Short mmCIF file of C-alpha atoms and ligand atoms in Angstrom, two decimals:
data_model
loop_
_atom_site.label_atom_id
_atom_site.label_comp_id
_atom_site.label_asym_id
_atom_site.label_seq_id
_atom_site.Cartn_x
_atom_site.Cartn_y
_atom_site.Cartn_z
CA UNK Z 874 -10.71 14.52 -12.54
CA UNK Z 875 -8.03 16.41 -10.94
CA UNK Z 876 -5.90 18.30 -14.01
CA UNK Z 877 -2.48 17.19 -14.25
CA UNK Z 878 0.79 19.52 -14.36
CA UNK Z 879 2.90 19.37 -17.82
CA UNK Z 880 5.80 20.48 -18.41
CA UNK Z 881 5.17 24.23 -19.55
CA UNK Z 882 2.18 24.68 -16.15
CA UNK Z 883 5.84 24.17 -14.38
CA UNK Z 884 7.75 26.20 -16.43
CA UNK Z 885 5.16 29.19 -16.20
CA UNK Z 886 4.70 28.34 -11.97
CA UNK Z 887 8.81 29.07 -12.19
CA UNK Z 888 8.84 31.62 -14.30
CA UNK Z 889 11.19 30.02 -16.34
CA UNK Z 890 13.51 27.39 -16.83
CA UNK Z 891 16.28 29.70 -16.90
CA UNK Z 892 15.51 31.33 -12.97
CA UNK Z 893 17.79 28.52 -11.68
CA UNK Z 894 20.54 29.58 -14.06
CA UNK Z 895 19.97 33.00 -13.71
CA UNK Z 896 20.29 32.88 -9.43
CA UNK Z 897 23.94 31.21 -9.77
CA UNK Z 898 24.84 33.01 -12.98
CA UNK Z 899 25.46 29.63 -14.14
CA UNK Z 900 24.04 26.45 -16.50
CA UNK Z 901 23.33 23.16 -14.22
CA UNK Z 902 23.29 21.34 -17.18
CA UNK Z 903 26.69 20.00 -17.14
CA UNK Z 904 27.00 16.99 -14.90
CA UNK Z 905 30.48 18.58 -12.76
CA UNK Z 906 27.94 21.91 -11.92
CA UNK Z 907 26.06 21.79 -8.59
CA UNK Z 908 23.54 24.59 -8.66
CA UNK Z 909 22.21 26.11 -5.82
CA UNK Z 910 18.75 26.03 -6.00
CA UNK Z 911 16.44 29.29 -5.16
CA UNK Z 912 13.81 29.34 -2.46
CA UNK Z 913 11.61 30.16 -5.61
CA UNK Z 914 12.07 26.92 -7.29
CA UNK Z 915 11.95 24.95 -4.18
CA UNK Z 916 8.87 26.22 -3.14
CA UNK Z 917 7.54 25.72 -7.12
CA UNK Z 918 8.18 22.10 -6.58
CA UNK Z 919 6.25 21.90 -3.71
CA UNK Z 920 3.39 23.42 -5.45
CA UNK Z 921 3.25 21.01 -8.47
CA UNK Z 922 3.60 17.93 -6.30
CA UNK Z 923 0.87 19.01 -4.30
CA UNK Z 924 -0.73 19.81 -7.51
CA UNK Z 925 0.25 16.59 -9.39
CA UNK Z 926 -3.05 13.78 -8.19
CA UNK Z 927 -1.68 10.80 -6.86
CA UNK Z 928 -2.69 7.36 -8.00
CA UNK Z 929 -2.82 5.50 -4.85
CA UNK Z 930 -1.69 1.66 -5.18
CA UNK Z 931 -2.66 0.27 -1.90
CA UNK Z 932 -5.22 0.91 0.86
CA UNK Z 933 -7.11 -1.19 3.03
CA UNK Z 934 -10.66 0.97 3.27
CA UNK Z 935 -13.75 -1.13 4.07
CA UNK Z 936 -16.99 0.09 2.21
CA UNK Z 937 -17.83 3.78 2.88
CA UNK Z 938 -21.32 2.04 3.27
CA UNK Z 939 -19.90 -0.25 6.47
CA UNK Z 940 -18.51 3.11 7.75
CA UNK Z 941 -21.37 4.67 8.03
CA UNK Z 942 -23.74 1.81 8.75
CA UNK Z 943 -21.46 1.00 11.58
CA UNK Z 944 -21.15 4.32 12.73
CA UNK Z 945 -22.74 3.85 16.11
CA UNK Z 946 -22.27 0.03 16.33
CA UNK Z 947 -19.94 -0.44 19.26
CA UNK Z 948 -19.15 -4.62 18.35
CA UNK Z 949 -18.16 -3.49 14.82
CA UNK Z 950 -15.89 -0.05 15.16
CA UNK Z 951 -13.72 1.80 17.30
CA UNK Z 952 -15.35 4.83 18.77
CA UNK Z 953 -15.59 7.57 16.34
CA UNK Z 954 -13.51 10.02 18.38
CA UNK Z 955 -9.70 10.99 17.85
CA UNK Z 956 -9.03 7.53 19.06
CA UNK Z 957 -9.81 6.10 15.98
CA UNK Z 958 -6.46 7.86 14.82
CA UNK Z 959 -4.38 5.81 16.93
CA UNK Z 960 -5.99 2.61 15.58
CA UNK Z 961 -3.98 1.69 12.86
CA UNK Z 962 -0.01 1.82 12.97
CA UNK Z 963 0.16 4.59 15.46
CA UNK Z 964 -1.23 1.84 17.85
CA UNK Z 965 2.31 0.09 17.36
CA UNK Z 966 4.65 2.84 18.09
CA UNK Z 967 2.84 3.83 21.19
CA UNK Z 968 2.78 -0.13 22.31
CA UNK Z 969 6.43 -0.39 21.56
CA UNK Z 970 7.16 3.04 23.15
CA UNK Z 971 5.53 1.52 27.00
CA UNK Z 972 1.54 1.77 26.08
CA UNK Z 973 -0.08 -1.31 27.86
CA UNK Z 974 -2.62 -3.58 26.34
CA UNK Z 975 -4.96 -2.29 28.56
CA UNK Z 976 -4.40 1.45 27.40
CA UNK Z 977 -4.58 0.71 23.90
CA UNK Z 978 -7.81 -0.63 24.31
CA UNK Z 979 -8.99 2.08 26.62
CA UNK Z 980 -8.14 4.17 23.63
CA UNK Z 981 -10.56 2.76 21.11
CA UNK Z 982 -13.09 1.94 23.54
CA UNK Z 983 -16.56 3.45 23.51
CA UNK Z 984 -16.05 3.55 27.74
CA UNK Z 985 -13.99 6.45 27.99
CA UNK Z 986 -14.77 10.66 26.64
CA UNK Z 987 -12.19 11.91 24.40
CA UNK Z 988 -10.85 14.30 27.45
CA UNK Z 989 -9.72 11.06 29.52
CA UNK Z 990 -8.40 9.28 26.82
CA UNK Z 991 -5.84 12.27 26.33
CA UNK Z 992 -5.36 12.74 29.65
CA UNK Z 993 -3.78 8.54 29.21
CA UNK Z 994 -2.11 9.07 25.85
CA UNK Z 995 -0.65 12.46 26.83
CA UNK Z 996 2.78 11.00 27.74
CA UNK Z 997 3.01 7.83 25.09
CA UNK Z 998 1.92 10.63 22.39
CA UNK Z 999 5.21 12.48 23.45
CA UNK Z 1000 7.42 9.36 23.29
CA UNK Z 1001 6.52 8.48 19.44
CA UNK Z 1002 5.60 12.61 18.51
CA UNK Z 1003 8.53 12.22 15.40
CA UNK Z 1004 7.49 8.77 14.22
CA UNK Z 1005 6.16 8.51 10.52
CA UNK Z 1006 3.28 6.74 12.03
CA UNK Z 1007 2.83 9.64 14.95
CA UNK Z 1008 3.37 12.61 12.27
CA UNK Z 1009 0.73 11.09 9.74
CA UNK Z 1010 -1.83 11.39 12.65
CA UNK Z 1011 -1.09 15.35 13.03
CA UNK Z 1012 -0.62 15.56 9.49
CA UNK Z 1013 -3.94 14.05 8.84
CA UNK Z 1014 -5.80 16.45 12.05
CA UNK Z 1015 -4.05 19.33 10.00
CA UNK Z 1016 -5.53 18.39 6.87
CA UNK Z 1017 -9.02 17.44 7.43
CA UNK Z 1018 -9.97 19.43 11.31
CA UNK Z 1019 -7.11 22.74 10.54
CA UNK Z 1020 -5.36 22.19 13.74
CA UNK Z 1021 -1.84 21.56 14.23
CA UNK Z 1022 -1.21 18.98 16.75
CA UNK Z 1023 -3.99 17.43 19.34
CA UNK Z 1024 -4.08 18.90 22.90
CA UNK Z 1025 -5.89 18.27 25.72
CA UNK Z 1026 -7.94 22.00 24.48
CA UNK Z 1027 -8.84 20.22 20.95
CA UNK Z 1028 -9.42 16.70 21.36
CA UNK Z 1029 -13.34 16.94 22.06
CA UNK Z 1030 -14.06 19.54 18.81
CA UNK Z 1031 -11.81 17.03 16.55
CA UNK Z 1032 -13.61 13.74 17.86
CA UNK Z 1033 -17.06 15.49 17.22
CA UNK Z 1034 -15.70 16.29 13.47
CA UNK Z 1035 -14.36 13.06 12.79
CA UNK Z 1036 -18.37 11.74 14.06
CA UNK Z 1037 -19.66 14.26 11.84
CA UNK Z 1038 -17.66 13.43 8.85
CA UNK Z 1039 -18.63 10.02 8.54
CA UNK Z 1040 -21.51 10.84 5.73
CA UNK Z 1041 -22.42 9.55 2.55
CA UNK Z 1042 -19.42 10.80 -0.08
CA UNK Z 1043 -16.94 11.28 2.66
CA UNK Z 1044 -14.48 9.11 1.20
CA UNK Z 1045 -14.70 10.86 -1.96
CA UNK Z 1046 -14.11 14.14 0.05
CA UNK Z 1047 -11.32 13.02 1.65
CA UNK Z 1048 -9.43 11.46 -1.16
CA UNK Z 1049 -10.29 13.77 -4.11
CA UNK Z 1050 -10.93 17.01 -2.07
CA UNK Z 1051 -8.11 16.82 0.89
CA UNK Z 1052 -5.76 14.45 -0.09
CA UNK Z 1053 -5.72 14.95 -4.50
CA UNK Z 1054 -6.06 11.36 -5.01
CA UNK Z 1055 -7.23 10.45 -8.13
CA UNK Z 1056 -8.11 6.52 -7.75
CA UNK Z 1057 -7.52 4.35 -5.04
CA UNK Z 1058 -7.14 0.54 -5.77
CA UNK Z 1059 -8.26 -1.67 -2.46
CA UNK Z 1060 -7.42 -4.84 -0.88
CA UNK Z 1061 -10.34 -5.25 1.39
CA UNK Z 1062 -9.24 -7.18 4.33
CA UNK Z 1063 -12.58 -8.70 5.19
CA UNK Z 1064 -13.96 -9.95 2.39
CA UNK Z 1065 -12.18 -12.83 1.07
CA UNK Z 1066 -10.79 -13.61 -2.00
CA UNK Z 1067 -12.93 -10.46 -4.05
CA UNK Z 1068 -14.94 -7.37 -2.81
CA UNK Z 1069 -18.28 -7.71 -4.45
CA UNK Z 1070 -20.29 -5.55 -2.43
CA UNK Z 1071 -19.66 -2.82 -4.92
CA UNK Z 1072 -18.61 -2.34 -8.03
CA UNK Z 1073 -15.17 -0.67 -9.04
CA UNK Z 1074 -15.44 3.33 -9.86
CA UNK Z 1075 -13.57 6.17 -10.69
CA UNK Z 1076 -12.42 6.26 -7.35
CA UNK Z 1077 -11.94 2.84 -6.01
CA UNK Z 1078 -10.97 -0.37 -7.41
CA UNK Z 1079 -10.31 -3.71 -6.03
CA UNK Z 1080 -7.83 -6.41 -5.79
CA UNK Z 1081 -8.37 -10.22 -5.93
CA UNK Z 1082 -6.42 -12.20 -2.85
CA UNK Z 1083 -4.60 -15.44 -3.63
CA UNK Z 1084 -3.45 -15.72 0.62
CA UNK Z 1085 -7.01 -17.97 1.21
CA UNK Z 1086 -6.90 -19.78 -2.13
CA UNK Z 1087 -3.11 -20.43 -2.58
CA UNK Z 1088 -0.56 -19.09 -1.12
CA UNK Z 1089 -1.43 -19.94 2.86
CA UNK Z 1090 -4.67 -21.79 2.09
CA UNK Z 1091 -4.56 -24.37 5.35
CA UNK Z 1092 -7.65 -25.90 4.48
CA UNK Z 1093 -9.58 -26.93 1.01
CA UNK Z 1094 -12.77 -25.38 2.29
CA UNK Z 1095 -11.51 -21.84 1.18
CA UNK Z 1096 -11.37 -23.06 -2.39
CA UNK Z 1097 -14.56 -25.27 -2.05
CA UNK Z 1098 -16.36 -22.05 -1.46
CA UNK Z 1099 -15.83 -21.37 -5.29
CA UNK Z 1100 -16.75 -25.17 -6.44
CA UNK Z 1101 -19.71 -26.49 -7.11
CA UNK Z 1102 -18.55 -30.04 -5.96
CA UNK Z 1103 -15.99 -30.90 -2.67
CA UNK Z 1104 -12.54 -30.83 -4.12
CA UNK Z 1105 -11.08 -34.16 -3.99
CA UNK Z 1106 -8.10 -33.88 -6.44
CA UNK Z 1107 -5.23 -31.37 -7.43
CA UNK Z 1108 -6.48 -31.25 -10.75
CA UNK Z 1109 -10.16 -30.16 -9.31
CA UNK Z 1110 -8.22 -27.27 -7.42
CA UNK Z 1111 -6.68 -26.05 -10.17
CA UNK Z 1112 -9.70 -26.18 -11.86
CA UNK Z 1113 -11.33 -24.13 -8.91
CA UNK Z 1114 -8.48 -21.21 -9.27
CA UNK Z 1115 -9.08 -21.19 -12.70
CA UNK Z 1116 -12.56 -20.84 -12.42
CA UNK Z 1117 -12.15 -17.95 -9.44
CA UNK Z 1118 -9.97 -15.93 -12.23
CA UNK Z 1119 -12.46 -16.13 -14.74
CA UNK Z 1120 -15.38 -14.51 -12.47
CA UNK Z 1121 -13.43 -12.04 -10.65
CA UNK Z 1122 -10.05 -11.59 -13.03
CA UNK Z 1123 -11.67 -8.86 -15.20
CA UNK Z 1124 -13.24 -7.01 -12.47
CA UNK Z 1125 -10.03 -6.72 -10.09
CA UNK Z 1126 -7.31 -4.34 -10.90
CA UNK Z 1127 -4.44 -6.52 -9.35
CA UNK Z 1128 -3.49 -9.77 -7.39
CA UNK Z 1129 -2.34 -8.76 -3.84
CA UNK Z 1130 -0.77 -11.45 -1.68
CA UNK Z 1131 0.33 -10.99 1.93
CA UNK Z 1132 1.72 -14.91 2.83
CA UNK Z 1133 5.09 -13.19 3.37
CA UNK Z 1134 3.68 -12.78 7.30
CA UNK Z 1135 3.13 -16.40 7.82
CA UNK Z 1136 6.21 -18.33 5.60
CA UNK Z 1137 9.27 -17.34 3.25
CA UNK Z 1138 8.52 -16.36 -0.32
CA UNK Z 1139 10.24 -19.02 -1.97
CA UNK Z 1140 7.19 -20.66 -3.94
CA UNK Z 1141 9.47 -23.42 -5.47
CA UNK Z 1142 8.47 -25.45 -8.83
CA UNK Z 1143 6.49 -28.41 -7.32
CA UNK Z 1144 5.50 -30.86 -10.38
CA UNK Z 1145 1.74 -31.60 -9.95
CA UNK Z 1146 2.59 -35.46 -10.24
CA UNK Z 1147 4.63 -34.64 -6.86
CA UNK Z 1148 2.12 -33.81 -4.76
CA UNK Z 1149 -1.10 -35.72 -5.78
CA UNK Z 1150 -0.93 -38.28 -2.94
CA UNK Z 1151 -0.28 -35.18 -0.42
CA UNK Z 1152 -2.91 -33.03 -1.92
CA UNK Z 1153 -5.51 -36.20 -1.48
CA UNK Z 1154 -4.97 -35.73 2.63
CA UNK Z 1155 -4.45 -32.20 2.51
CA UNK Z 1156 -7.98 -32.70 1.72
CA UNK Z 1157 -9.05 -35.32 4.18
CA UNK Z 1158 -6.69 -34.31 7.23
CA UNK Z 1159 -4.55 -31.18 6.50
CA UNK Z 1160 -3.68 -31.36 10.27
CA UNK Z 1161 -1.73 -34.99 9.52
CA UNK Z 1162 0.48 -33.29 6.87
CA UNK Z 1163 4.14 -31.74 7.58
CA UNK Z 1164 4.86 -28.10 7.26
CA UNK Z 1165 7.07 -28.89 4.60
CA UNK Z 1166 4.26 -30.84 2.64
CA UNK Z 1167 1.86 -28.06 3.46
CA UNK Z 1168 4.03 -25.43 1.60
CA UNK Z 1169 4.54 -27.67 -1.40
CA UNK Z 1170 0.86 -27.69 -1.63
CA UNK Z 1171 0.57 -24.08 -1.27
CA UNK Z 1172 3.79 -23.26 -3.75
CA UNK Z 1173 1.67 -25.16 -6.26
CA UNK Z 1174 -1.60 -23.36 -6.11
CA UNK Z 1175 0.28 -19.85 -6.41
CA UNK Z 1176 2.04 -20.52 -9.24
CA UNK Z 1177 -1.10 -21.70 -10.65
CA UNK Z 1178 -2.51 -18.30 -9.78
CA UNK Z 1179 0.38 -16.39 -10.96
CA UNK Z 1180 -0.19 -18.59 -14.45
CA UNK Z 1181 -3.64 -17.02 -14.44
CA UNK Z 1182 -3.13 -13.57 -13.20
CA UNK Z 1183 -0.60 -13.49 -16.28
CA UNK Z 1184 -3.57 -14.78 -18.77
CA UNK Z 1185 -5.78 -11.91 -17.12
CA UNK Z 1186 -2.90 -9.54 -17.31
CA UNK Z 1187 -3.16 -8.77 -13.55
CA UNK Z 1188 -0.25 -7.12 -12.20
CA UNK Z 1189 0.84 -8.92 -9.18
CA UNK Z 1190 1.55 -7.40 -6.02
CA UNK Z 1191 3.64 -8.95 -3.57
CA UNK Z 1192 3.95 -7.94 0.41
CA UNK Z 1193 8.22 -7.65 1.34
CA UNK Z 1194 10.04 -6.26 4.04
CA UNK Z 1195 8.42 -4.93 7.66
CA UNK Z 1196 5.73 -6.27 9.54
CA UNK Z 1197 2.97 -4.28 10.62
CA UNK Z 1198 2.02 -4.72 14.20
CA UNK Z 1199 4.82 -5.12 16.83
CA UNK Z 1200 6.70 -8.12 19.19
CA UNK Z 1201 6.53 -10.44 16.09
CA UNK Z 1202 8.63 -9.89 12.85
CA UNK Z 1203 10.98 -12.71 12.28
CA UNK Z 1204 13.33 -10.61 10.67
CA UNK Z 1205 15.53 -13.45 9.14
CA UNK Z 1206 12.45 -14.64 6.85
CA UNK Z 1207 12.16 -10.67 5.69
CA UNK Z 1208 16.02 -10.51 5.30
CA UNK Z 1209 15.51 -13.21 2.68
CA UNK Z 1210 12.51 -11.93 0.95
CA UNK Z 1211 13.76 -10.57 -2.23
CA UNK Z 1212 16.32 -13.06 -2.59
CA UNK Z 1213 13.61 -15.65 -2.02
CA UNK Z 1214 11.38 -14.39 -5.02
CA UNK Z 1215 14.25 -14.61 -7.87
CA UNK Z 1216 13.18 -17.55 -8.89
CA UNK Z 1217 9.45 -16.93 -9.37
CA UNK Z 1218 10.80 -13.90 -11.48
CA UNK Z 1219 12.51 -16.25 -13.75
CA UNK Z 1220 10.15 -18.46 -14.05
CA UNK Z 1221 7.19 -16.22 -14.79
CA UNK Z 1222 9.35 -13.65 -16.76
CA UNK Z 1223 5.79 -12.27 -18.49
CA UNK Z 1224 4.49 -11.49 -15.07
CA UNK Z 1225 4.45 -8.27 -13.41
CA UNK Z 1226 5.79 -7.87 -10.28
CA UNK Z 1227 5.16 -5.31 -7.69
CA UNK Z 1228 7.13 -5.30 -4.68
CA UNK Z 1229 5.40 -3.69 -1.59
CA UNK Z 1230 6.70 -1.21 1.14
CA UNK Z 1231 9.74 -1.19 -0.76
CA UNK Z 1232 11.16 -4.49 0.93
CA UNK Z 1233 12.13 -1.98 4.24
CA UNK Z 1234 14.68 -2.25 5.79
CA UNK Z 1235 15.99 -4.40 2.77
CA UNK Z 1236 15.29 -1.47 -0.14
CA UNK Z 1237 18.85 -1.29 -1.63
CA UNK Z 1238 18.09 -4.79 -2.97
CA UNK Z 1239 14.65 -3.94 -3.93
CA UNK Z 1240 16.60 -1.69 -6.30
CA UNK Z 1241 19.12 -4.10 -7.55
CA UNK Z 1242 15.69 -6.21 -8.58
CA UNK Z 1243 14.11 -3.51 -10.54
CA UNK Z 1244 16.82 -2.22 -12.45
CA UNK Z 1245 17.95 -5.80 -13.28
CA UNK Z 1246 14.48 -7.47 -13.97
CA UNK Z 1247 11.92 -6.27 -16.65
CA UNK Z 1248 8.76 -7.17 -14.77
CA UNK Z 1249 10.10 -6.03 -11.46
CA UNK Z 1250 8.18 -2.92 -9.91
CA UNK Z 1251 8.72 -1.55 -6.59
CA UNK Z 1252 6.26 0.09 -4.58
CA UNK Z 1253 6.31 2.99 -2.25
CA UNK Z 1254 3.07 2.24 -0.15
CA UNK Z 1255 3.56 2.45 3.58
CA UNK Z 1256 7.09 3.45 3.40
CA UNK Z 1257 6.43 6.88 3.84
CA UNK Z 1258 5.23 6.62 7.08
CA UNK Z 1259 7.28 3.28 8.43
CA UNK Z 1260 10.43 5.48 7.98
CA UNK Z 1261 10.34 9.27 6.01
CA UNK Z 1262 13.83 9.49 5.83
CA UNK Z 1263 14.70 6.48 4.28
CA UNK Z 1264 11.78 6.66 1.64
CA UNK Z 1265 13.14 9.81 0.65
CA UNK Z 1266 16.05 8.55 0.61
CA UNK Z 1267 15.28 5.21 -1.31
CA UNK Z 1268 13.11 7.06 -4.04
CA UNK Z 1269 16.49 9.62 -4.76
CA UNK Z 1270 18.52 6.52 -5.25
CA UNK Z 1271 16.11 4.84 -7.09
CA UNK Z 1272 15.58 7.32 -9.50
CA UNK Z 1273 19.35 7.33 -10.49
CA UNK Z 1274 19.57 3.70 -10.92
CA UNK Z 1275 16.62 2.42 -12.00
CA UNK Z 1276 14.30 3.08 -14.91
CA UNK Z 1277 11.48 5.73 -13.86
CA UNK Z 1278 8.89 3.80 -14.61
CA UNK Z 1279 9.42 0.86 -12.72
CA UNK Z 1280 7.91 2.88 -9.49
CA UNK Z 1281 4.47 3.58 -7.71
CA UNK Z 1282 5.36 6.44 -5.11
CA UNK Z 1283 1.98 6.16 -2.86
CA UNK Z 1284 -0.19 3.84 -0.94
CA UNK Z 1285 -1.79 5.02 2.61
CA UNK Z 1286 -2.02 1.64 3.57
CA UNK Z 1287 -4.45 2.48 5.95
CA UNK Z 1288 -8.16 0.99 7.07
CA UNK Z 1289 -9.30 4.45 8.21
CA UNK Z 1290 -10.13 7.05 5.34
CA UNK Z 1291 -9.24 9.96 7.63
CA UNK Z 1292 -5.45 8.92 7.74
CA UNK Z 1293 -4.88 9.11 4.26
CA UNK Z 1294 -4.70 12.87 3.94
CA UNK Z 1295 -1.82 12.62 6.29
CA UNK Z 1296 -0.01 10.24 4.98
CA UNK Z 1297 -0.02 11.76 0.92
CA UNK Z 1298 1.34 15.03 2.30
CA UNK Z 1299 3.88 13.16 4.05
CA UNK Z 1300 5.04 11.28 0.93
CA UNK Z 1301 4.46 14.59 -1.31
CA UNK Z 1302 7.02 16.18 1.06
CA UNK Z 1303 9.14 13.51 0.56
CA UNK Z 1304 8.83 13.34 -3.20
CA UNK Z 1305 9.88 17.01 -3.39
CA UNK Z 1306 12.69 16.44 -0.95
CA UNK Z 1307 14.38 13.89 -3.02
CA UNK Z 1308 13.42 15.81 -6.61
CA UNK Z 1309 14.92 18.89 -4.74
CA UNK Z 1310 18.13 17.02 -3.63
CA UNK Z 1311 18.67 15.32 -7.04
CA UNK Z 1312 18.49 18.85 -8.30
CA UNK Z 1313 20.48 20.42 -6.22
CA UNK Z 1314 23.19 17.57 -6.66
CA UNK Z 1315 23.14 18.43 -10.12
CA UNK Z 1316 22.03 14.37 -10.79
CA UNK Z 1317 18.43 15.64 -12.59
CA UNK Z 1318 18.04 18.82 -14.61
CA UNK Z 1319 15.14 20.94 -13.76
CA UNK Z 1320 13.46 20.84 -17.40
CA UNK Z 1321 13.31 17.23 -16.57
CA UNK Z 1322 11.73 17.33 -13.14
CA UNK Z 1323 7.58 18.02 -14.33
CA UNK Z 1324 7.53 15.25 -15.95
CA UNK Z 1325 9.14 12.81 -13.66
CA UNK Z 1326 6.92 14.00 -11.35
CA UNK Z 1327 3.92 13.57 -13.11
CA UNK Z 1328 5.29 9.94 -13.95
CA UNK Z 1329 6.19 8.34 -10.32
CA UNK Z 1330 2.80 10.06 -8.90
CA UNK Z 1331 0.16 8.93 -11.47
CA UNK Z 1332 1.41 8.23 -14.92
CA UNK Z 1333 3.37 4.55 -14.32
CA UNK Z 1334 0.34 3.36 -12.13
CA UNK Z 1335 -2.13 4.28 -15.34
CA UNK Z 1336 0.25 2.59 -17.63
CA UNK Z 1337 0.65 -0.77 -14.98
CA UNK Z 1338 -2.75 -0.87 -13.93
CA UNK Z 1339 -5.64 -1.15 -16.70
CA UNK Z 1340 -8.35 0.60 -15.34
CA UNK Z 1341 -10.78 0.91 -17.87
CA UNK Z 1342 -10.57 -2.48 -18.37
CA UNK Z 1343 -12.04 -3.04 -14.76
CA UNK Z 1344 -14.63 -0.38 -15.22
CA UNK Z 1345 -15.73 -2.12 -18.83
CA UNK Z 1346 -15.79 -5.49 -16.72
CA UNK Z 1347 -18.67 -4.06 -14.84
CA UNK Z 1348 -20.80 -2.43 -17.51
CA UNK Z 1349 -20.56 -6.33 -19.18
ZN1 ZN H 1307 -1.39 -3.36 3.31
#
C-alpha cells in the first residue's frame, strides 16, 4: 500500500515551515499578506502530490483477463499499437478538429502498420497537440514507454511496448507502479447491471448500474433478467430492484448512473398508484406508450433504487455536465442538470450524492450545490483532461467555498489502462497548481496544505466509499 505523506514528511521535504517566511522576511499568516512563494516550496509540493496515492473514483477498465484474452482477437479490440491511444476521447478532438470517419477507423484498425497510421494522424495530431485529451496521450507515452511526444521515429518501438505490456498484473503495474493509485472503483460498461466476473480487491472495485434497471430501462426484460417470474405489475418491479440490491448491494462500492445522455435529470415524485395502468403496457407494448409516460415509469424505478442504495449505504454517483463523444450534446438538457436534481436532493436528504465531471461547463453551480447541500459531493473525474485549466481552476475555488471534504479530485475515466498514467499526472499538476496559487494568494497557509492534500487525493474517497465493507461482502 503506497505510504501516505503527513504533515511533518512535508514539513521535513521543506525543510521547514518557516522557509516560506524566511524567503520574504515575512509571516503569510495574516490574511492582507501575499507571500511569494520559493521555487523550493513549489517544487516540494510537487513532490508530495506525486507522492500522495490517489484514490481513483471512476474508470471504465474491462477485466485485465478480457485484455489479455483478447489480445490478438481482431472482432473484440483495437489493434494493440499506439492507435489504441487515440481510442478513447482523443478520438473526439481529432474528429472535431477535420479527422474523417474513415481515418479514425483506419487508426484502430488491424489493416494498417503503426508507420502509416502516423504518416495519416501526423497533421490531425498537430491540430488537437494542447488538448487535455491530446496531452494525456503524451503524458501517458511519457510515463509508461519514457518518450516525450510520438514521432514518426518512435511510433513502431511504442506500439511493440504497448503489445508487450499487455501481461498478467499489468493493470496492477500501471496503476500502483506508474500512476500511484491506490484503488480504483469501476463501472464496467459491458456487463450490465454488476461485474461478477471477479471479485472486488485491493485494487479494483465495482459499481452497480441503475441506467438498464431504472433510470432508462425501455423495456421490462432488463429487470426480468433478475426475476424468477415475467414481471407483470409495478409492485413485482419493485420487488425485482429490491431483490437486485440485496445480491449485488454489499458487493458494489457505489451506484453509478449515466441516463443524463439520453433525458433530463429531473426524476419527479410519481405516486405508484399513478402509474399502475401505464406500467401494465409498459410491459405488454412499451413502444405504444408516450415519452412522457415512459419517463414517469423510469422516475419511479430510480427513486426506488435511490431508496435502496440509501438502505445499502451506497453512495450514489450521478453523470452531469459534457458529453463524451462529439456532434451530439444537447447542451440545453446539460445547462439544466444541476438545477434538475434539487429536488431528488430534497427528497432523499440521507442520500449521498456524487456529482460527476464536475457538471463542466456548468461547475460554478456544482459548487453552489455542495456547499449548500449536506449529501452533495462533487467529483473531479474526467475534468482534468476535458479542460486543465478550468479544473484547476474549479478545484481553487472550490476549496475556498466549499467544505474540503465534499470532493474526489481523480477519475481517468478511461477504458484503456495505459491512459491512466497520463491522465493522474495531469490532474496531480493541476492539484499543485491550484494548492500553489491558493498559497501564493495568501487564501491557504502552508502548514495547512499536507493535509488538504492528503484529504482531496485519498482521504474523503476512504471516508465516502466503504471499502472493506465490499471486500468483507466477498469473503461471506
Ligand atoms: Zn465515465
Amino acid at each position: 500500500m503506497p505510504k501516505n505523506i503527513n504533515r511533518r514528511d512535508f514539513i521535513g521535504i521543506t525543510g521547514s515551515t518557516l522557509s516560506l517566511s524566511m524567503v520574504n522576511g515575512t509571516s503569510p499568516s495574516s490574511a492582507t499578506d501575499i507571500p511569494n512563494l520559493s521555487k523550493q516550496l513549489i517544487s516540494n509540493l510537487y513532490e508530495l502530490v506525486d507522492k500522495t496515492p490517489f484514490i481513483d473514483t471512476h474508470e471504465h477498465l474491462p477485466s485485465e483477463a478480457d485484455r489479455i484474452a483478447n489480445k490478438n482477437n481482431k472482432e473484440k479490440t483495437p489493434a494493440p499499437d499506439f492507435g489504441m491511444l487515440f481510442s478513447h476521447y482523443a478520438d473526439s478532438d481529432l474528429q472535431v478538429s477535420g479527422m474523417s470517419d474513415k481515418e479514425y477507423k483506419k487508426l484502430t484498425s488491424w489493416d494498417l502498420s503503426p508507420q502509416e497510421k502516423w504518416e495519416m494522424l501526423a497533421s490531425y495530431y498537430d491540430r488537437c497537440r494542447n488538448t487535455g485529451y491530446l496531452l494525456c496521450v503524451r503524458e501517458s507515452i511519457s510515463a509508461l514507454y519514457g518518450e516525450a511526444d510520438l514521432n514518426e521515429n518512435n511510433c513502431e518501438e511504442i506500439s511493440q511496448k504497448i503489445k508487450d505490456d499487455i501481461q498478467p498484473g499489468f493493470y496492477r503495474r500501471i496503476l500502483r507502479d506508474v500512476a500511484n493509485i491506490e484503488h480504483a472503483q469501476i463501472n464496467c460498461l459491458s456487463s450490465g447491471v454488476f461485474r461478477e466476473s471477479e471479485p472486488a480487491t485491493d485494487l479494483l472495485s465495482f459499481d452497480l448500474s441503475t441506467v438498464g434497471i431504472a433510470s432508462s430501462i425501455s423495456k421490462i426484460g432488463n429487470l426480468n433478467k433478475f426475476s424468477d417470474r415475467p414481471i407483470k405489475t409495478l409492485k413485482q418491479a419493485h420487488e425485482t430492484i429490491e431483490h437486485i440490491f440485496e445480491r449485488f448491494g454489499p458487493k458494489a462500492i457505489s451506484v453509478k448512473d449515466q441516463s443524463a445522455y439520453g433525458r433530463p435529470l429531473l426524476y419527479e415524485n410519481i405516486k405508484d398508484e399513478d402509474i399502475e395502468t401505464t406500467f401494465k403496457q409498459f410491459v405488454q407494448k412499451p413502444s405504444l406508450l408516450k415519452l412522457e409516460e415512459i419517463k414517469a415509469i423510469q422516475d419511479n424505478l430510480f427513486r426506488k433504487c435511490l431508496q435502496c442504495a440509501t438502505e445499502y449505504k451506497l453512495p450514489i454517483k450521478l453523470h452531469t455536465g459534457y458529453f463524451a463523444g462529439h456532434n451530439g450534446m444537447d447542451l440545453s438538457r446539460v445547462r439544466n442538470n444541476l438545477c434538475d436534481l434539487v429536488p431528488l436532493i430534497k427528497d432523499f436528504p440521507n442520500t449521498t450524492f456524487v456529482l460527476m465531471h464536475i457538471s463542466y461547463p456548468y461547475q460554478n453551480e456544482l459548487i453552489a450545490l455542495c456547499k449548500h447541500y449536506r449529501n452533495v459531493y462533487a467529483d473531479m473525474c474526467w475534468s482534468w483532461i476535458i479542460d486543465p485549466a478550468s479544473a484547476t481552476r474549479f478545484l481553487k475555488e472550490f476549496l475556498t467555498a466549499a467544505p474540503a471534504n465534499k470532493i474526489f479530485t481523480f477519475g481517468g475515466d478511461y477504458i484503456p489502462v495505459e491512459l491512466v498514467p497520463g491522465h493522474a499526472r495531469i490532474a496531480r499538476k493541476g492539484i499543485t497548481l491550484a494548492i500553489t496559487q491558493l498559497l501564493h494568494e495568501g487564501w491557504l497557509n502552508e502548514s495547512d496544505a499536507p493535509a488538504l492534500i492528503q484529504r482531496i487525493m485519498n482521504q474523503n474517497a476512504h471516508e465516502t466509499f466503504n471499502l472493506p465493507r465490499v471486500l468483507k461482502a466477498y469473503k461471506a
